[in-house]
PDB file of C-alpha atoms in Angstrom:
ATOM      1  CA  MET A   1     161.894 214.162 -54.687  1.00 97.00           C
ATOM      2  CA  ARG A   2     163.523 217.027 -52.836  1.00 98.00           C
ATOM      3  CA  ILE A   3     167.133 217.173 -51.747  1.00 98.00           C
ATOM      4  CA  ARG A   4     168.102 218.799 -48.473  1.00 98.00           C
ATOM      5  CA  ILE A   5     171.670 219.459 -47.326  1.00 98.00           C
ATOM      6  CA  ASP A   6     173.023 219.854 -43.794  1.00 97.00           C
ATOM      7  CA  HIS A   7     175.863 222.245 -44.653  1.00 94.00           C
ATOM      8  CA  ASP A   8     177.128 222.376 -41.066  1.00 95.00           C
ATOM      9  CA  ARG A   9     178.083 218.683 -41.159  1.00 96.00           C
ATOM     10  CA  CYS A  10     179.682 218.662 -44.629  1.00 97.00           C
ATOM     11  CA  ARG A  11     183.439 218.030 -44.569  1.00 96.00           C
ATOM     12  CA  GLY A  12     184.054 218.235 -48.330  1.00 96.00           C
ATOM     13  CA  ALA A  13     184.712 214.569 -49.106  1.00 96.00           C
ATOM     14  CA  GLY A  14     183.282 215.166 -52.583  1.00 96.00           C
ATOM     15  CA  GLN A  15     181.566 211.821 -53.083  1.00 96.00           C
ATOM     16  CA  CYS A  16     178.346 213.592 -54.059  1.00 97.00           C
ATOM     17  CA  ALA A  17     180.006 215.648 -56.795  1.00 97.00           C
ATOM     18  CA  LEU A  18     181.948 212.645 -58.085  1.00 96.00           C
ATOM     19  CA  ASN A  19     178.897 210.404 -58.290  1.00 95.00           C
ATOM     20  CA  ALA A  20     176.169 212.885 -59.246  1.00 97.00           C
ATOM     21  CA  PRO A  21     177.791 215.909 -60.918  1.00 98.00           C
ATOM     22  CA  GLU A  22     174.436 216.887 -62.411  1.00 98.00           C
ATOM     23  CA  LEU A  23     173.137 217.533 -58.884  1.00 98.00           C
ATOM     24  CA  PHE A  24     176.143 218.458 -56.749  1.00 98.00           C
ATOM     25  CA  ASP A  25     179.327 220.478 -56.942  1.00 98.00           C
ATOM     26  CA  GLN A  26     181.900 221.608 -54.415  1.00 97.00           C
ATOM     27  CA  SER A  27     182.572 225.126 -53.208  1.00 96.00           C
ATOM     28  CA  ASP A  28     185.820 226.662 -54.429  1.00 96.00           C
ATOM     29  CA  ASP A  29     186.188 228.289 -51.004  1.00 95.00           C
ATOM     30  CA  ASP A  30     186.031 225.326 -48.638  1.00 95.00           C
ATOM     31  CA  GLY A  31     185.163 222.246 -50.711  1.00 95.00           C
ATOM     32  CA  THR A  32     181.772 221.734 -49.124  1.00 97.00           C
ATOM     33  CA  VAL A  33     178.751 220.638 -51.091  1.00 97.00           C
ATOM     34  CA  VAL A  34     176.913 222.947 -53.467  1.00 98.00           C
ATOM     35  CA  LEU A  35     173.450 221.733 -54.406  1.00 98.00           C
ATOM     36  CA  LEU A  36     172.720 222.403 -58.077  1.00 98.00           C
ATOM     37  CA  ASP A  37     169.120 221.148 -58.193  1.00 97.00           C
ATOM     38  CA  ASP A  38     166.978 220.602 -55.094  1.00 97.00           C
ATOM     39  CA  ARG A  39     164.134 219.076 -57.159  1.00 98.00           C
ATOM     40  CA  PRO A  40     165.806 216.750 -59.640  1.00 98.00           C
ATOM     41  CA  PRO A  41     163.855 215.196 -62.500  1.00 97.00           C
ATOM     42  CA  PRO A  42     162.923 211.518 -62.096  1.00 97.00           C
ATOM     43  CA  GLU A  43     165.803 210.335 -64.270  1.00 98.00           C
ATOM     44  CA  LEU A  44     168.275 211.704 -61.674  1.00 98.00           C
ATOM     45  CA  HIS A  45     166.615 210.221 -58.579  1.00 97.00           C
ATOM     46  CA  ASP A  46     168.852 207.139 -58.583  1.00 97.00           C
ATOM     47  CA  SER A  47     171.940 209.361 -58.797  1.00 97.00           C
ATOM     48  CA  ALA A  48     170.696 211.374 -55.828  1.00 98.00           C
ATOM     49  CA  ARG A  49     170.127 208.189 -53.825  1.00 97.00           C
ATOM     50  CA  ILE A  50     173.623 206.909 -54.597  1.00 97.00           C
ATOM     51  CA  ALA A  51     175.187 210.228 -53.610  1.00 97.00           C
ATOM     52  CA  ALA A  52     173.246 210.244 -50.335  1.00 97.00           C
ATOM     53  CA  GLU A  53     174.333 206.688 -49.539  1.00 97.00           C
ATOM     54  CA  LEU A  54     177.989 207.421 -50.279  1.00 97.00           C
ATOM     55  CA  CYS A  55     178.223 210.629 -48.257  1.00 97.00           C
ATOM     56  CA  PRO A  56     180.508 209.803 -45.304  1.00 96.00           C
ATOM     57  CA  ASN A  57     178.950 212.507 -43.133  1.00 96.00           C
ATOM     58  CA  ALA A  58     175.335 211.784 -44.127  1.00 97.00           C
ATOM     59  CA  VAL A  59     174.640 215.416 -44.999  1.00 97.00           C
ATOM     60  CA  ILE A  60     172.294 214.662 -47.916  1.00 98.00           C
ATOM     61  CA  ARG A  61     168.666 214.013 -47.014  1.00 98.00           C
ATOM     62  CA  LEU A  62     166.173 212.957 -49.643  1.00 98.00           C
ATOM     63  CA  VAL A  63     162.489 213.708 -49.205  1.00 98.00           C
ATOM     64  CA  GLU A  64     160.369 211.547 -51.442  1.00 93.00           C
ATOM     65  CA  ASP A  65     157.242 213.090 -52.940  1.00 87.00           C
ATOM     66  CA  SER A  66     154.078 211.405 -51.780  1.00 77.00           C
TER      67      SER A  66
END
């Protein structure tokens, strides 16, 4: 799995960082998403999916490995 972020659409709601702090943080400058790991290990895939689902601006895109 790869994680992609559309930074232009992020409004800093923070749901990603709250629900998957191993993968996401928030910028101290503007509160927008900071991706900590764009290729998470399999044990964090469910956390990435939850964070993507909860993002109110749908800025997190997951690309599943084939």
